[in-house]
Amino acid sequence: MTILLFIHVIITLTLIGTILMQKSDGSGMGLGGNPTSSMFSARGAANLLTRATAVLATLFFINSLLMAAVSRHQSGTVDKILGEAPAQPTIPEDKPN
């Protein structure tokens, strides 16, 4: 599980870096911007970063599902610990005088 978590962190950091390296088209999600700017300028770099983002996102989801499956398989020890009810504290009774 530790190895999967380490791989997950590496994939996550690489995915964040890849997303941040991509050039914004400046359109503000369709709310204006320069209409003459092409979304596909510098096509080679854009394609590489887009493909890298897609591959990393796929690896992220596969690794997440794999970690969930491993965690569910190993949850028996956690259920034993969480299944036991803690001892309830007793409240001292007042003694009549």
mmCIF file with all atom_site columns, C-alpha atoms in Angstrom, residues 26-75:
data_model
loop_
_atom_site.group_PDB
_atom_site.id
_atom_site.type_symbol
_atom_site.label_atom_id
_atom_site.label_alt_id
_atom_site.label_comp_id
_atom_site.label_asym_id
_atom_site.label_entity_id
_atom_site.label_seq_id
_atom_site.pdbx_PDB_ins_code
_atom_site.Cartn_x
_atom_site.Cartn_y
_atom_site.Cartn_z
_atom_site.occupancy
_atom_site.B_iso_or_equiv
_atom_site.pdbx_formal_charge
_atom_site.auth_seq_id
_atom_site.auth_comp_id
_atom_site.auth_asym_id
_atom_site.auth_atom_id
_atom_site.pdbx_PDB_model_num
ATOM 1  C CA . GLY A 1 26 ? -7.038  33.597 -22.493 1.00 0.00 ? 26 GLY A CA 1
ATOM 2  C CA . SER A 1 27 ? -10.683 33.217 -23.356 1.00 0.00 ? 27 SER A CA 1
ATOM 3  C CA . GLY A 1 28 ? -11.844 33.111 -19.767 1.00 0.00 ? 28 GLY A CA 1
ATOM 4  C CA . MET A 1 29 ? -13.905 29.974 -20.396 1.00 0.00 ? 29 MET A CA 1
ATOM 5  C CA . GLY A 1 30 ? -15.679 31.517 -23.340 1.00 0.00 ? 30 GLY A CA 1
ATOM 6  C CA . LEU A 1 31 ? -16.435 34.842 -21.709 1.00 0.00 ? 31 LEU A CA 1
ATOM 7  C CA . GLY A 1 32 ? -14.605 37.095 -24.116 1.00 0.00 ? 32 GLY A CA 1
ATOM 8  C CA . GLY A 1 33 ? -10.934 37.132 -24.984 1.00 0.00 ? 33 GLY A CA 1
ATOM 9  C CA . ASN A 1 34 ? -9.258  37.684 -28.302 1.00 0.00 ? 34 ASN A CA 1
ATOM 10 C CA . PRO A 1 35 ? -11.336 35.995 -31.028 1.00 0.00 ? 35 PRO A CA 1
ATOM 11 C CA . THR A 1 36 ? -8.371  35.873 -33.386 1.00 0.00 ? 36 THR A CA 1
ATOM 12 C CA . SER A 1 37 ? -6.243  33.779 -31.005 1.00 0.00 ? 37 SER A CA 1
ATOM 13 C CA . SER A 1 38 ? -6.133  30.194 -32.105 1.00 0.00 ? 38 SER A CA 1
ATOM 14 C CA . MET A 1 39 ? -6.576  27.462 -29.566 1.00 0.00 ? 39 MET A CA 1
ATOM 15 C CA . PHE A 1 40 ? -4.270  25.226 -31.562 1.00 0.00 ? 40 PHE A CA 1
ATOM 16 C CA . SER A 1 41 ? -1.256  27.500 -31.904 1.00 0.00 ? 41 SER A CA 1
ATOM 17 C CA . ALA A 1 42 ? 2.047   25.805 -31.137 1.00 0.00 ? 42 ALA A CA 1
ATOM 18 C CA . ARG A 1 43 ? 0.339   22.573 -32.015 1.00 0.00 ? 43 ARG A CA 1
ATOM 19 C CA . GLY A 1 44 ? 3.249   20.274 -31.231 1.00 0.00 ? 44 GLY A CA 1
ATOM 20 C CA . ALA A 1 45 ? 3.698   21.432 -27.646 1.00 0.00 ? 45 ALA A CA 1
ATOM 21 C CA . ALA A 1 46 ? -0.026  21.541 -27.049 1.00 0.00 ? 46 ALA A CA 1
ATOM 22 C CA . ASN A 1 47 ? -0.493  18.012 -28.325 1.00 0.00 ? 47 ASN A CA 1
ATOM 23 C CA . LEU A 1 48 ? 2.339   16.688 -26.173 1.00 0.00 ? 48 LEU A CA 1
ATOM 24 C CA . LEU A 1 49 ? 1.034   18.358 -23.013 1.00 0.00 ? 49 LEU A CA 1
ATOM 25 C CA . THR A 1 50 ? -2.545  17.342 -23.767 1.00 0.00 ? 50 THR A CA 1
ATOM 26 C CA . ARG A 1 51 ? -1.548  13.726 -24.294 1.00 0.00 ? 51 ARG A CA 1
ATOM 27 C CA . ALA A 1 52 ? 0.632   13.762 -21.181 1.00 0.00 ? 52 ALA A CA 1
ATOM 28 C CA . THR A 1 53 ? -2.260  15.166 -19.157 1.00 0.00 ? 53 THR A CA 1
ATOM 29 C CA . ALA A 1 54 ? -4.615  12.479 -20.479 1.00 0.00 ? 54 ALA A CA 1
ATOM 30 C CA . VAL A 1 55 ? -2.136  9.689  -19.718 1.00 0.00 ? 55 VAL A CA 1
ATOM 31 C CA . LEU A 1 56 ? -1.402  11.017 -16.226 1.00 0.00 ? 56 LEU A CA 1
ATOM 32 C CA . ALA A 1 57 ? -5.110  11.462 -15.474 1.00 0.00 ? 57 ALA A CA 1
ATOM 33 C CA . THR A 1 58 ? -5.767  7.877  -16.566 1.00 0.00 ? 58 THR A CA 1
ATOM 34 C CA . LEU A 1 59 ? -2.928  6.605  -14.382 1.00 0.00 ? 59 LEU A CA 1
ATOM 35 C CA . PHE A 1 60 ? -4.271  8.703  -11.484 1.00 0.00 ? 60 PHE A CA 1
ATOM 36 C CA . PHE A 1 61 ? -7.728  7.121  -11.723 1.00 0.00 ? 61 PHE A CA 1
ATOM 37 C CA . ILE A 1 62 ? -6.399  3.593  -12.172 1.00 0.00 ? 62 ILE A CA 1
ATOM 38 C CA . ASN A 1 63 ? -4.076  4.005  -9.198  1.00 0.00 ? 63 ASN A CA 1
ATOM 39 C CA . SER A 1 64 ? -6.938  5.454  -7.114  1.00 0.00 ? 64 SER A CA 1
ATOM 40 C CA . LEU A 1 65 ? -9.134  2.454  -7.896  1.00 0.00 ? 65 LEU A CA 1
ATOM 41 C CA . LEU A 1 66 ? -6.273  0.076  -7.167  1.00 0.00 ? 66 LEU A CA 1
ATOM 42 C CA . MET A 1 67 ? -5.596  1.729  -3.798  1.00 0.00 ? 67 MET A CA 1
ATOM 43 C CA . ALA A 1 68 ? -9.302  1.555  -2.926  1.00 0.00 ? 68 ALA A CA 1
ATOM 44 C CA . ALA A 1 69 ? -9.389  -2.149 -3.771  1.00 0.00 ? 69 ALA A CA 1
ATOM 45 C CA . VAL A 1 70 ? -6.282  -2.878 -1.716  1.00 0.00 ? 70 VAL A CA 1
ATOM 46 C CA . SER A 1 71 ? -7.635  -0.811 1.165   1.00 0.00 ? 71 SER A CA 1
ATOM 47 C CA . ARG A 1 72 ? -10.958 -2.649 1.071   1.00 0.00 ? 72 ARG A CA 1
ATOM 48 C CA . HIS A 1 73 ? -9.149  -5.982 1.058   1.00 0.00 ? 73 HIS A CA 1
ATOM 49 C CA . GLN A 1 74 ? -7.027  -4.989 4.070   1.00 0.00 ? 74 GLN A CA 1
ATOM 50 C CA . SER A 1 75 ? -9.881  -3.375 6.005   1.00 0.00 ? 75 SER A CA 1
#
